[in-house]
Every structure is written in structure tokens, then in C-alpha cells.
Coordinates of C-alpha atoms in Angstrom, one line a residue:
Chain A
D1271 CA 15.5 22.2 4.5
A1272 CA 14.5 21.4 0.9
G1273 CA 12.1 18.6 0.5
I1274 CA 8.5 17.6 0.7
T1275 CA 6.7 17.8 4.0
Q1276 CA 3.3 16.6 5.1
S1277 CA 1.2 17.6 8.0
P1278 CA -0.1 16.4 10.3
R1279 CA 1.8 13.2 10.8
Y1280 CA -1.1 11.6 12.6
K1281 CA -4.8 12.5 12.6
I1282 CA -7.8 11.0 14.3
T1283 CA -11.2 12.2 13.2
E1284 CA -14.8 11.2 13.4
T1285 CA -17.0 9.9 10.6
G1286 CA -18.6 12.8 8.7
R1287 CA -16.0 15.4 9.6
Q1288 CA -14.1 17.3 7.1
V1289 CA -10.3 17.0 7.3
T1290 CA -7.5 18.5 5.3
L1291 CA -4.1 17.0 4.8
M1292 CA -1.3 19.4 3.9
C1293 CA 1.6 18.9 1.5
H1294 CA 4.4 21.4 0.8
Q1295 CA 7.4 21.0 -1.4
T1296 CA 10.4 23.3 -1.8
W1297 CA 11.8 22.0 -5.1
S1298 CA 9.3 23.9 -7.4
H1299 CA 8.4 20.5 -9.0
S1300 CA 5.6 20.9 -11.5
Y1301 CA 3.9 17.6 -10.7
M1302 CA 2.4 16.6 -7.4
F1303 CA 0.5 13.5 -6.4
W1304 CA -1.6 12.1 -3.6
Y1305 CA -1.5 8.3 -2.8
R1306 CA -3.1 6.2 -0.2
Q1307 CA -1.4 3.0 1.1
D1308 CA -3.5 0.2 2.4
L1309 CA -2.7 -3.4 3.3
G1310 CA -3.8 -5.6 0.5
H1311 CA -4.1 -2.7 -2.0
G1312 CA -0.7 -1.3 -2.1
L1313 CA -0.3 2.3 -3.2
R1314 CA -3.2 3.8 -5.1
L1315 CA -3.3 7.2 -6.8
I1316 CA -6.0 9.6 -5.6
Y1317 CA -5.4 12.8 -7.4
Y1318 CA -2.5 14.5 -9.2
S1319 CA -1.6 17.9 -10.5
A1320 CA 0.6 18.9 -13.4
A1321 CA 0.9 22.5 -12.4
A1322 CA -0.9 25.2 -10.4
D1323 CA -4.6 25.2 -11.1
I1324 CA -4.4 21.9 -13.0
T1325 CA -5.6 18.8 -11.3
D1326 CA -6.8 15.4 -12.4
K1327 CA -8.3 12.2 -10.9
G1328 CA -6.4 9.1 -10.2
E1329 CA -7.6 5.6 -9.5
V1330 CA -9.6 6.3 -6.3
P1331 CA -10.8 10.0 -6.2
D1332 CA -14.3 9.6 -4.7
G1333 CA -14.7 11.4 -1.4
Y1334 CA -11.6 13.6 -1.9
V1335 CA -11.0 17.1 -3.1
V1336 CA -7.8 18.8 -4.1
S1337 CA -6.6 22.2 -5.0
R1338 CA -3.4 23.7 -6.2
S1339 CA -3.4 27.5 -6.1
K1340 CA 0.4 27.6 -5.6
T1341 CA 3.0 25.4 -7.1
E1342 CA 4.4 24.4 -3.7
N1343 CA 1.2 23.4 -2.0
F1344 CA -1.2 20.5 -2.8
P1345 CA -3.8 20.0 0.0
L1346 CA -6.1 17.0 0.1
T1347 CA -9.5 17.4 1.7
L1348 CA -11.8 14.6 2.8
E1349 CA -15.2 16.3 2.6
S1350 CA -17.0 13.9 4.9
A1351 CA -14.7 11.3 6.3
T1352 CA -15.7 7.6 6.3
R1353 CA -14.1 4.7 8.0
S1354 CA -13.0 3.3 4.6
Q1355 CA -10.7 6.4 4.3
T1356 CA -8.6 5.2 7.3
S1357 CA -5.2 4.9 5.6
V1358 CA -1.7 6.2 5.3
Y1359 CA -1.7 9.1 2.8
F1360 CA 1.5 10.0 0.9
C1361 CA 2.2 13.1 -1.1
A1362 CA 4.8 13.0 -3.8
S1363 CA 6.3 15.3 -6.3
S1364 CA 8.2 15.1 -9.6
T1365 CA 9.8 17.3 -12.1
G1366 CA 8.0 15.5 -14.8
Y1367 CA 5.3 12.9 -15.3
S1368 CA 6.6 9.4 -15.8
R1369 CA 6.7 9.5 -19.6
P1370 CA 9.6 10.2 -22.0
P1371 CA 11.4 12.5 -22.4
R1372 CA 10.8 13.5 -18.8
N1373 CA 11.5 10.3 -17.0
S1374 CA 12.0 11.6 -13.5
P1375 CA 11.7 9.8 -10.1
L1376 CA 9.0 10.5 -7.6
H1377 CA 9.9 12.1 -4.2
F1378 CA 7.7 11.2 -1.3
G1379 CA 6.8 12.8 1.9
N1380 CA 6.8 10.8 5.2
G1381 CA 3.0 10.3 5.1
T1382 CA 0.0 11.1 7.2
R1383 CA -1.6 8.3 9.2
L1384 CA -5.3 9.0 9.2
T1385 CA -7.8 7.2 11.4
V1386 CA -11.5 7.7 11.0
T1387 CA -13.6 6.5 14.0
Chain B
K779 CA -5.9 -2.7 -15.8
Q780 CA -2.1 -3.2 -15.5
E781 CA -0.7 -5.3 -12.7
V782 CA 2.6 -5.4 -11.0
T783 CA 3.6 -8.4 -8.9
Q784 CA 6.4 -8.8 -6.4
I785 CA 7.2 -12.3 -5.1
P786 CA 8.1 -13.2 -2.4
A787 CA 6.3 -10.9 -0.1
A788 CA 9.0 -11.3 2.5
L789 CA 12.6 -12.4 2.4
S790 CA 15.3 -13.0 5.1
V791 CA 19.0 -13.3 4.3
P792 CA 22.2 -13.4 6.3
E793 CA 24.4 -10.4 6.2
G794 CA 26.9 -10.3 3.3
E795 CA 24.7 -12.4 1.0
N796 CA 24.0 -11.1 -2.6
L797 CA 20.3 -11.2 -3.3
V798 CA 17.8 -10.5 -6.1
L799 CA 14.3 -9.0 -5.7
N800 CA 11.8 -9.7 -8.4
C801 CA 9.1 -7.6 -10.1
S802 CA 6.7 -8.7 -12.9
F803 CA 4.5 -6.4 -14.9
T804 CA 1.8 -7.0 -17.5
D805 CA 2.1 -3.7 -19.4
S806 CA 3.6 -4.3 -22.8
A807 CA 3.8 -0.5 -23.4
I808 CA 6.0 0.3 -20.4
Y809 CA 7.8 3.7 -20.4
N810 CA 9.9 3.2 -17.3
L811 CA 10.2 1.2 -14.1
Q812 CA 11.2 2.6 -10.7
W813 CA 12.5 0.8 -7.6
F814 CA 11.7 2.3 -4.2
R815 CA 12.7 1.6 -0.7
Q816 CA 10.3 2.2 2.2
D817 CA 11.4 2.1 5.8
P818 CA 8.8 1.6 8.6
G819 CA 6.8 4.8 9.2
K820 CA 8.4 6.6 6.3
G821 CA 7.7 7.5 2.8
L822 CA 9.2 5.9 -0.3
T823 CA 12.7 6.7 -1.4
S824 CA 13.5 6.4 -5.1
L825 CA 16.4 4.0 -5.7
L826 CA 16.7 3.5 -9.4
L827 CA 14.7 4.4 -12.5
I828 CA 15.1 2.4 -15.7
Q829 CA 13.7 3.9 -18.9
S830 CA 12.2 1.5 -21.4
S831 CA 15.2 2.0 -23.8
Q832 CA 17.6 0.9 -21.1
R833 CA 18.4 -2.6 -19.9
E834 CA 19.9 -1.8 -16.5
Q835 CA 20.8 0.9 -14.0
T836 CA 23.4 0.8 -11.2
S837 CA 23.8 2.8 -8.0
G838 CA 26.5 1.7 -5.6
R839 CA 25.6 -1.9 -4.5
L840 CA 22.3 -1.8 -6.3
N841 CA 21.7 -2.9 -9.9
A842 CA 18.3 -2.9 -11.5
S843 CA 17.5 -4.7 -14.8
L844 CA 14.6 -4.5 -17.1
D845 CA 13.4 -7.1 -19.6
K846 CA 10.4 -5.8 -21.5
S847 CA 9.9 -8.9 -23.5
S848 CA 9.4 -11.1 -20.5
G849 CA 7.7 -8.4 -18.4
R850 CA 10.3 -8.6 -15.6
S851 CA 12.6 -6.4 -13.6
T852 CA 15.1 -7.4 -10.9
L853 CA 16.8 -5.5 -8.2
Y854 CA 20.2 -7.0 -7.3
I855 CA 21.7 -6.0 -3.9
A856 CA 25.4 -6.9 -3.5
A857 CA 26.9 -7.7 -0.1
S858 CA 23.7 -7.1 1.9
Q859 CA 23.9 -5.2 5.2
P860 CA 21.4 -5.0 8.1
G861 CA 20.8 -1.4 7.1
D862 CA 19.3 -2.7 3.8
S863 CA 16.4 -4.1 5.8
A864 CA 13.3 -2.4 4.4
T865 CA 10.4 -2.9 2.1
Y866 CA 11.3 -2.6 -1.6
L867 CA 8.6 -1.7 -4.1
C868 CA 8.7 -1.5 -7.9
A869 CA 6.4 0.7 -9.9
E870 CA 5.9 0.8 -13.7
S871 CA 4.7 3.7 -15.8
G872 CA 3.2 3.0 -19.2
S873 CA -0.2 2.9 -20.9
A874 CA -2.1 3.7 -17.7
R875 CA -0.5 7.2 -17.6
Q876 CA 0.2 6.7 -14.0
L877 CA 2.5 4.6 -11.8
T878 CA 1.3 1.1 -11.0
F879 CA 2.9 -0.1 -7.8
G880 CA 3.7 -3.6 -6.7
S881 CA 2.9 -4.6 -3.1
G882 CA 6.5 -4.8 -2.2
T883 CA 9.0 -7.3 -0.8
Q884 CA 9.9 -6.9 2.9
L885 CA 13.6 -7.6 3.2
T886 CA 15.3 -8.5 6.5
V887 CA 19.1 -8.8 6.5
L888 CA 20.2 -10.7 9.6
P889 CA 23.4 -9.7 11.4

């Protein structure tokens, strides 16, 4: 099915471990985004990518690494997980960044709930 | 830093009622505003996108308006149904070059 899929849906890891969250989209959208959603903070942008091999920091990039070797994949890696990174992570894609003339909506995956113990 | 505010945080209405959800933003250089729906345990679903040159957008029972001068957007839901129960978030894109999200309004439509 076309769409955007995230894996795993749930992940529990220990402090200091490296963990990678996967995101795959079948629309060939040029832009992809990683957000985290926390109570009291809403949705915050971690990293985004305008195309393969082009990535840029968002609002809260510290402790995260991304790559985009293929247009359809945009994995997010926590290099050394901390308890403060316990959150729900959402991947999203768009045909264009939110600026004229390419005003296009964001399409979200169902999220990965990550718990760092 | 741009801010987006949604008040109230939660709202309960009886089925069949028309309702309005509010969104306020501080960015005077807004490019567009999007309304999303989020169901429990799910991602966000885009409902409507209003460009800065537009005043409103409609999709079925939903109508979203944008007033740049007052920094406000509203989402009007006509003839609400229990299936409309969800959290509704607005997000604006403008001078920050990225979407700024509100914290959402949790809507419950009572049968």
C-alpha cells in the first residue's frame, strides 16, 4: 500500500544504547521530516531532508543523527539514548516545503513510541 | 520564536452541534496554516491547508478560515458526529521556515 510507514511501533531501550527508528515512504516525496511529540511541548522538529543526501537541523537536533541515501528512506538514529529522549516520534513527508508556490500538506506515519529506561 | 496557541485544550459537545475550534499565531509573515486531526495512537492527518492569500478552505463538513491581520484561524465543524472525536492541531508555516504546531484541542462529541 502507498503511504508512509514507521518501524518499530514500540521500542524499549536502555540508557546509552544506540537505536535507529525507520521511516519509509512510497510517494517519492522530496521532503521528509522527523518530529517528536511530548506532553507540554507539542510537536517539535528534529531534522528534515529536502532530497536524498540533503539534511538539515530542526528545533531539537542534539543527540540525533539522520541520513537519506535513498529518497524513500529517512532513518533517525539516537547515538546514545537518554531518558529525556523518551517520546513518540513521527516521520512525515511532503511534496514540497511549506512555502509558496509549493504549499503542500504533510503526511504523517503512525509513530514510534520510544521508552528509554 | 513564533508561537501557536489553541484554546480550549479540551471541548465536549453533544452530537449534531456545530462547533468552532480556535487557533492563534504570532507570525505576521505567515505562508500557510494547516489543520490536522490526530486519533489516539495514530499520526496526524492533514485536513485543510490555507495559503496566506486565501481566506478559507472547505472540505465536506469542515471549513477553515484564516485572518492574517488578527493572527487567527478557525476550524468550523458542521453537524458534529461521534466519529469527529479526536485531537485537532493547527500549524503555521512562515518566517521560521518550518511548521510551528499548536498543542491541540481534544474534541469529544457525545452521542
